[in-house]
JSON list of C-alpha atoms in Angstrom, two decimals:
[
{"chain": "A", "resi": 1416, "resn": "SER", "atom": "CA", "xyz": [21.37, 22.61, -1.30]},
{"chain": "A", "resi": 1417, "resn": "TYR", "atom": "CA", "xyz": [18.12, 23.90, -2.72]},
{"chain": "A", "resi": 1418, "resn": "ALA", "atom": "CA", "xyz": [14.56, 22.59, -2.68]},
{"chain": "A", "resi": 1419, "resn": "TRP", "atom": "CA", "xyz": [12.51, 23.24, -5.80]},
{"chain": "A", "resi": 1420, "resn": "PRO", "atom": "CA", "xyz": [9.25, 25.14, -5.34]},
{"chain": "A", "resi": 1421, "resn": "ALA", "atom": "CA", "xyz": [6.25, 22.97, -6.21]},
{"chain": "A", "resi": 1422, "resn": "SER", "atom": "CA", "xyz": [5.45, 25.26, -9.15]},
{"chain": "A", "resi": 1423, "resn": "LEU", "atom": "CA", "xyz": [8.76, 24.28, -10.80]},
{"chain": "A", "resi": 1424, "resn": "ILE", "atom": "CA", "xyz": [8.52, 20.50, -10.45]},
{"chain": "A", "resi": 1425, "resn": "PRO", "atom": "CA", "xyz": [7.94, 18.99, -13.91]},
{"chain": "A", "resi": 1426, "resn": "THR", "atom": "CA", "xyz": [4.50, 17.45, -14.39]},
{"chain": "A", "resi": 1427, "resn": "LYS", "atom": "CA", "xyz": [5.05, 16.16, -17.94]},
{"chain": "A", "resi": 1428, "resn": "TRP", "atom": "CA", "xyz": [7.70, 13.99, -19.54]},
{"chain": "A", "resi": 1429, "resn": "GLY", "atom": "CA", "xyz": [10.33, 15.56, -21.78]},
{"chain": "A", "resi": 1430, "resn": "TYR", "atom": "CA", "xyz": [13.61, 17.44, -21.65]},
{"chain": "A", "resi": 1431, "resn": "TYR", "atom": "CA", "xyz": [14.06, 20.35, -19.24]},
{"chain": "A", "resi": 1432, "resn": "LEU", "atom": "CA", "xyz": [16.85, 22.90, -19.03]},
{"chain": "A", "resi": 1433, "resn": "VAL", "atom": "CA", "xyz": [17.50, 24.26, -15.56]},
{"chain": "A", "resi": 1434, "resn": "SER", "atom": "CA", "xyz": [19.22, 27.59, -15.03]},
{"chain": "A", "resi": 1435, "resn": "GLY", "atom": "CA", "xyz": [19.64, 29.81, -12.02]},
{"chain": "A", "resi": 1436, "resn": "GLN", "atom": "CA", "xyz": [20.57, 33.31, -10.98]},
{"chain": "A", "resi": 1437, "resn": "LEU", "atom": "CA", "xyz": [22.20, 34.37, -7.73]},
{"chain": "A", "resi": 1438, "resn": "ALA", "atom": "CA", "xyz": [21.72, 38.03, -6.81]},
{"chain": "A", "resi": 1439, "resn": "SER", "atom": "CA", "xyz": [24.69, 39.98, -5.54]},
{"chain": "A", "resi": 1440, "resn": "SER", "atom": "CA", "xyz": [25.04, 40.57, -1.82]},
{"chain": "A", "resi": 1441, "resn": "SER", "atom": "CA", "xyz": [27.77, 41.49, 0.63]},
{"chain": "A", "resi": 1442, "resn": "TYR", "atom": "CA", "xyz": [28.86, 37.80, 0.46]},
{"chain": "A", "resi": 1443, "resn": "ASN", "atom": "CA", "xyz": [28.90, 37.14, -3.29]},
{"chain": "A", "resi": 1444, "resn": "THR", "atom": "CA", "xyz": [28.79, 38.68, -6.74]},
{"chain": "A", "resi": 1445, "resn": "GLU", "atom": "CA", "xyz": [25.86, 38.19, -9.08]},
{"chain": "A", "resi": 1446, "resn": "ARG", "atom": "CA", "xyz": [26.06, 34.91, -11.02]},
{"chain": "A", "resi": 1447, "resn": "THR", "atom": "CA", "xyz": [23.92, 33.27, -13.66]},
{"chain": "A", "resi": 1448, "resn": "ALA", "atom": "CA", "xyz": [24.39, 29.62, -14.51]},
{"chain": "A", "resi": 1449, "resn": "CYS", "atom": "CA", "xyz": [22.86, 27.43, -17.15]},
{"chain": "A", "resi": 1450, "resn": "GLY", "atom": "CA", "xyz": [22.49, 23.89, -15.92]},
{"chain": "A", "resi": 1451, "resn": "ALA", "atom": "CA", "xyz": [22.43, 20.58, -17.64]},
{"chain": "A", "resi": 1452, "resn": "LEU", "atom": "CA", "xyz": [19.66, 19.28, -19.84]},
{"chain": "A", "resi": 1453, "resn": "THR", "atom": "CA", "xyz": [17.55, 16.93, -17.73]},
{"chain": "A", "resi": 1454, "resn": "LYS", "atom": "CA", "xyz": [15.34, 14.12, -19.05]},
{"chain": "A", "resi": 1455, "resn": "VAL", "atom": "CA", "xyz": [12.10, 13.51, -17.14]},
{"chain": "A", "resi": 1456, "resn": "LYS", "atom": "CA", "xyz": [10.38, 10.17, -17.74]},
{"chain": "A", "resi": 1457, "resn": "ALA", "atom": "CA", "xyz": [6.65, 9.51, -17.48]},
{"chain": "A", "resi": 1458, "resn": "VAL", "atom": "CA", "xyz": [5.15, 7.24, -14.84]},
{"chain": "A", "resi": 1459, "resn": "PRO", "atom": "CA", "xyz": [3.10, 4.81, -16.97]},
{"chain": "A", "resi": 1460, "resn": "GLY", "atom": "CA", "xyz": [-0.27, 3.42, -16.06]},
{"chain": "A", "resi": 1461, "resn": "VAL", "atom": "CA", "xyz": [-0.46, -0.39, -15.92]},
{"chain": "A", "resi": 1462, "resn": "SER", "atom": "CA", "xyz": [-3.17, -2.81, -14.85]},
{"chain": "A", "resi": 1463, "resn": "ALA", "atom": "CA", "xyz": [-4.16, -6.46, -15.32]},
{"chain": "A", "resi": 1464, "resn": "ALA", "atom": "CA", "xyz": [-7.42, -8.15, -16.25]},
{"chain": "A", "resi": 1465, "resn": "ARG", "atom": "CA", "xyz": [-8.61, -11.72, -16.77]},
{"chain": "A", "resi": 1466, "resn": "LEU", "atom": "CA", "xyz": [-10.16, -12.68, -20.08]},
{"chain": "A", "resi": 1467, "resn": "SER", "atom": "CA", "xyz": [-12.87, -15.10, -19.00]},
{"chain": "A", "resi": 1468, "resn": "THR", "atom": "CA", "xyz": [-14.07, -17.07, -16.01]},
{"chain": "A", "resi": 1469, "resn": "PRO", "atom": "CA", "xyz": [-14.63, -19.80, -14.97]},
{"chain": "A", "resi": 1470, "resn": "VAL", "atom": "CA", "xyz": [-11.75, -21.76, -16.45]},
{"chain": "A", "resi": 1471, "resn": "LYS", "atom": "CA", "xyz": [-11.21, -25.54, -16.41]},
{"chain": "A", "resi": 1472, "resn": "VAL", "atom": "CA", "xyz": [-8.08, -27.27, -15.03]},
{"chain": "A", "resi": 1473, "resn": "GLY", "atom": "CA", "xyz": [-5.62, -27.88, -17.87]},
{"chain": "A", "resi": 1474, "resn": "SER", "atom": "CA", "xyz": [-6.65, -24.76, -19.80]},
{"chain": "A", "resi": 1475, "resn": "ALA", "atom": "CA", "xyz": [-4.17, -22.30, -21.25]},
{"chain": "A", "resi": 1476, "resn": "VAL", "atom": "CA", "xyz": [-4.98, -18.77, -20.03]},
{"chain": "A", "resi": 1477, "resn": "SER", "atom": "CA", "xyz": [-3.76, -15.35, -21.06]},
{"chain": "A", "resi": 1478, "resn": "GLY", "atom": "CA", "xyz": [-4.02, -12.13, -19.11]},
{"chain": "A", "resi": 1479, "resn": "GLN", "atom": "CA", "xyz": [-4.72, -8.69, -20.49]},
{"chain": "A", "resi": 1480, "resn": "LEU", "atom": "CA", "xyz": [-2.27, -5.88, -19.75]},
{"chain": "A", "resi": 1481, "resn": "ALA", "atom": "CA", "xyz": [-3.63, -2.34, -20.05]},
{"chain": "A", "resi": 1482, "resn": "ALA", "atom": "CA", "xyz": [-0.87, 0.24, -20.55]},
{"chain": "A", "resi": 1483, "resn": "THR", "atom": "CA", "xyz": [-0.88, 4.04, -20.62]},
{"chain": "A", "resi": 1484, "resn": "LEU", "atom": "CA", "xyz": [2.42, 5.07, -22.20]},
{"chain": "A", "resi": 1485, "resn": "PRO", "atom": "CA", "xyz": [3.76, 8.47, -23.33]},
{"chain": "A", "resi": 1486, "resn": "THR", "atom": "CA", "xyz": [4.86, 7.31, -26.81]},
{"chain": "A", "resi": 1487, "resn": "THR", "atom": "CA", "xyz": [4.29, 4.49, -29.29]},
{"chain": "A", "resi": 1488, "resn": "ASP", "atom": "CA", "xyz": [7.78, 3.11, -28.66]},
{"chain": "A", "resi": 1489, "resn": "GLY", "atom": "CA", "xyz": [7.64, -0.58, -27.81]},
{"chain": "A", "resi": 1490, "resn": "VAL", "atom": "CA", "xyz": [8.01, -1.46, -24.13]},
{"chain": "A", "resi": 1491, "resn": "ALA", "atom": "CA", "xyz": [8.21, -5.02, -22.81]},
{"chain": "A", "resi": 1492, "resn": "GLY", "atom": "CA", "xyz": [5.63, -6.09, -20.27]},
{"chain": "A", "resi": 1493, "resn": "THR", "atom": "CA", "xyz": [4.92, -9.12, -18.13]},
{"chain": "A", "resi": 1494, "resn": "MET", "atom": "CA", "xyz": [1.80, -10.73, -16.71]},
{"chain": "A", "resi": 1495, "resn": "ARG", "atom": "CA", "xyz": [2.60, -12.80, -13.63]},
{"chain": "A", "resi": 1496, "resn": "LEU", "atom": "CA", "xyz": [0.04, -15.43, -12.63]},
{"chain": "A", "resi": 1497, "resn": "TYR", "atom": "CA", "xyz": [-0.37, -16.31, -8.92]},
{"chain": "A", "resi": 1498, "resn": "GLY", "atom": "CA", "xyz": [-2.40, -19.11, -7.35]},
{"chain": "A", "resi": 1499, "resn": "PRO", "atom": "CA", "xyz": [-4.16, -21.28, -6.61]},
{"chain": "A", "resi": 1500, "resn": "PHE", "atom": "CA", "xyz": [-5.95, -19.78, -3.60]},
{"chain": "A", "resi": 1501, "resn": "SER", "atom": "CA", "xyz": [-8.89, -21.27, -1.69]},
{"chain": "A", "resi": 1502, "resn": "SER", "atom": "CA", "xyz": [-10.88, -18.01, -1.81]},
{"chain": "A", "resi": 1503, "resn": "THR", "atom": "CA", "xyz": [-10.92, -14.65, -3.57]},
{"chain": "A", "resi": 1504, "resn": "THR", "atom": "CA", "xyz": [-8.48, -13.38, -0.93]},
{"chain": "A", "resi": 1505, "resn": "VAL", "atom": "CA", "xyz": [-5.26, -13.49, -2.94]},
{"chain": "A", "resi": 1506, "resn": "ASN", "atom": "CA", "xyz": [-1.67, -12.23, -2.75]},
{"chain": "A", "resi": 1507, "resn": "CYS", "atom": "CA", "xyz": [1.31, -11.92, -5.05]},
{"chain": "A", "resi": 1508, "resn": "LYS", "atom": "CA", "xyz": [3.96, -13.70, -3.01]},
{"chain": "A", "resi": 1509, "resn": "ALA", "atom": "CA", "xyz": [6.77, -15.47, -4.86]},
{"chain": "A", "resi": 1510, "resn": "THR", "atom": "CA", "xyz": [5.70, -18.81, -3.36]},
{"chain": "A", "resi": 1511, "resn": "LYS", "atom": "CA", "xyz": [2.39, -18.54, -5.25]},
{"chain": "A", "resi": 1512, "resn": "LEU", "atom": "CA", "xyz": [3.87, -17.57, -8.64]},
{"chain": "A", "resi": 1513, "resn": "ILE", "atom": "CA", "xyz": [2.70, -19.99, -11.34]},
{"chain": "A", "resi": 1514, "resn": "GLY", "atom": "CA", "xyz": [4.55, -18.37, -14.23]},
{"chain": "A", "resi": 1515, "resn": "THR", "atom": "CA", "xyz": [5.09, -15.25, -16.30]},
{"chain": "A", "resi": 1516, "resn": "GLY", "atom": "CA", "xyz": [3.40, -14.43, -19.59]},
{"chain": "A", "resi": 1517, "resn": "LEU", "atom": "CA", "xyz": [5.20, -12.00, -21.88]},
{"chain": "A", "resi": 1518, "resn": "VAL", "atom": "CA", "xyz": [3.64, -8.93, -23.47]},
{"chain": "A", "resi": 1519, "resn": "ASN", "atom": "CA", "xyz": [4.91, -6.65, -26.23]},
{"chain": "A", "resi": 1520, "resn": "THR", "atom": "CA", "xyz": [3.40, -3.16, -26.25]},
{"chain": "A", "resi": 1521, "resn": "SER", "atom": "CA", "xyz": [3.47, -0.38, -28.81]},
{"chain": "A", "resi": 1522, "resn": "GLY", "atom": "CA", "xyz": [2.00, 2.52, -26.86]},
{"chain": "A", "resi": 1523, "resn": "THR", "atom": "CA", "xyz": [-1.22, 3.02, -24.93]},
{"chain": "A", "resi": 1524, "resn": "GLY", "atom": "CA", "xyz": [-3.61, 0.08, -25.31]},
{"chain": "A", "resi": 1525, "resn": "LYS", "atom": "CA", "xyz": [-4.61, -3.39, -24.17]},
{"chain": "A", "resi": 1526, "resn": "TYR", "atom": "CA", "xyz": [-2.38, -6.38, -24.90]},
{"chain": "A", "resi": 1527, "resn": "LEU", "atom": "CA", "xyz": [-2.62, -10.15, -24.37]},
{"chain": "A", "resi": 1528, "resn": "SER", "atom": "CA", "xyz": [0.10, -12.13, -22.63]},
{"chain": "A", "resi": 1529, "resn": "THR", "atom": "CA", "xyz": [1.56, -15.38, -23.86]},
{"chain": "A", "resi": 1530, "resn": "PRO", "atom": "CA", "xyz": [-0.57, -18.20, -22.35]},
{"chain": "A", "resi": 1531, "resn": "LEU", "atom": "CA", "xyz": [0.11, -20.19, -19.20]},
{"chain": "A", "resi": 1532, "resn": "THR", "atom": "CA", "xyz": [-1.51, -23.51, -18.24]},
{"chain": "A", "resi": 1533, "resn": "VAL", "atom": "CA", "xyz": [-3.41, -23.84, -14.95]},
{"chain": "A", "resi": 1534, "resn": "THR", "atom": "CA", "xyz": [-3.14, -27.33, -13.44]},
{"chain": "A", "resi": 1535, "resn": "LYS", "atom": "CA", "xyz": [-5.06, -27.04, -10.16]},
{"chain": "A", "resi": 1536, "resn": "PRO", "atom": "CA", "xyz": [-8.50, -25.78, -9.15]},
{"chain": "A", "resi": 1537, "resn": "GLY", "atom": "CA", "xyz": [-8.84, -22.59, -7.11]},
{"chain": "A", "resi": 1538, "resn": "TYR", "atom": "CA", "xyz": [-8.67, -18.83, -7.50]},
{"chain": "A", "resi": 1539, "resn": "TYR", "atom": "CA", "xyz": [-5.90, -17.09, -9.45]},
{"chain": "A", "resi": 1540, "resn": "VAL", "atom": "CA", "xyz": [-4.82, -13.50, -10.03]},
{"chain": "A", "resi": 1541, "resn": "TRP", "atom": "CA", "xyz": [-2.82, -11.71, -12.73]},
{"chain": "A", "resi": 1542, "resn": "ARG", "atom": "CA", "xyz": [-0.33, -8.91, -11.98]},
{"chain": "A", "resi": 1543, "resn": "ALA", "atom": "CA", "xyz": [0.94, -6.64, -14.75]},
{"chain": "A", "resi": 1544, "resn": "ALA", "atom": "CA", "xyz": [4.31, -4.88, -15.05]},
{"chain": "A", "resi": 1545, "resn": "LEU", "atom": "CA", "xyz": [6.10, -2.72, -17.61]},
{"chain": "A", "resi": 1546, "resn": "THR", "atom": "CA", "xyz": [9.85, -2.38, -18.09]},
{"chain": "A", "resi": 1547, "resn": "GLU", "atom": "CA", "xyz": [11.61, 0.97, -18.30]},
{"chain": "A", "resi": 1548, "resn": "GLY", "atom": "CA", "xyz": [11.56, 2.53, -21.74]},
{"chain": "A", "resi": 1549, "resn": "ALA", "atom": "CA", "xyz": [13.12, 5.54, -23.40]},
{"chain": "A", "resi": 1550, "resn": "TRP", "atom": "CA", "xyz": [10.38, 7.83, -22.06]},
{"chain": "A", "resi": 1551, "resn": "ASN", "atom": "CA", "xyz": [8.77, 5.86, -19.21]},
{"chain": "A", "resi": 1552, "resn": "MET", "atom": "CA", "xyz": [9.82, 4.52, -15.83]},
{"chain": "A", "resi": 1553, "resn": "ALA", "atom": "CA", "xyz": [9.33, 0.86, -14.93]},
{"chain": "A", "resi": 1554, "resn": "ARG", "atom": "CA", "xyz": [6.06, 0.17, -13.13]},
{"chain": "A", "resi": 1555, "resn": "THR", "atom": "CA", "xyz": [4.31, -2.81, -11.52]},
{"chain": "A", "resi": 1556, "resn": "GLY", "atom": "CA", "xyz": [0.54, -2.73, -11.17]},
{"chain": "A", "resi": 1557, "resn": "ALA", "atom": "CA", "xyz": [-1.47, -3.49, -8.07]},
{"chain": "A", "resi": 1558, "resn": "CYS", "atom": "CA", "xyz": [-2.00, -7.06, -6.86]},
{"chain": "A", "resi": 1559, "resn": "GLY", "atom": "CA", "xyz": [-5.47, -8.45, -6.29]},
{"chain": "A", "resi": 1560, "resn": "SER", "atom": "CA", "xyz": [-7.77, -6.26, -8.34]},
{"chain": "A", "resi": 1561, "resn": "LYS", "atom": "CA", "xyz": [-11.22, -7.75, -8.92]},
{"chain": "A", "resi": 1562, "resn": "ALA", "atom": "CA", "xyz": [-10.77, -7.53, -12.70]},
{"chain": "A", "resi": 1563, "resn": "ALA", "atom": "CA", "xyz": [-7.58, -9.65, -12.52]},
{"chain": "A", "resi": 1564, "resn": "LYS", "atom": "CA", "xyz": [-9.00, -12.57, -10.48]},
{"chain": "A", "resi": 1565, "resn": "PHE", "atom": "CA", "xyz": [-10.53, -15.72, -11.89]},
{"chain": "A", "resi": 1566, "resn": "ARG", "atom": "CA", "xyz": [-11.61, -19.18, -10.79]},
{"chain": "A", "resi": 1567, "resn": "VAL", "atom": "CA", "xyz": [-10.38, -22.53, -12.11]},
{"chain": "A", "resi": 1568, "resn": "THR", "atom": "CA", "xyz": [-12.64, -25.58, -11.72]},
{"chain": "A", "resi": 1569, "resn": "ARG", "atom": "CA", "xyz": [-12.26, -29.29, -12.46]}
]
């Protein structure tokens, strides 16, 4: 087995061709090998934000997904809404999931989710995620950012 030196670890997405050379010694003859073409995917940036606050019970709300993607290829995204909470201390546990808004992206930018209706007062939080694409890995954003929280009142 062989560990790659840090200077050879790819830092950008794309195709890489790995080859190697083994010097001759008393144990082996010199060999050169050309390896397989390897595809390296980008780790996308993804975050969530609320659109406005406060919001009234019964309102339809959309979240904003911010994506940093390597290409303009479309990648599906989701905005999961969690709540209600009694304070701004929130979490993204499945038991608090209200619903999932869908997002279609076409490269780096900000996109609105399909709306969800909030039926109870309290604090809510959005969490953004992107699916795997041709040139990016799947990624779920952080839970609980200040920009993603909002309050629903009667």
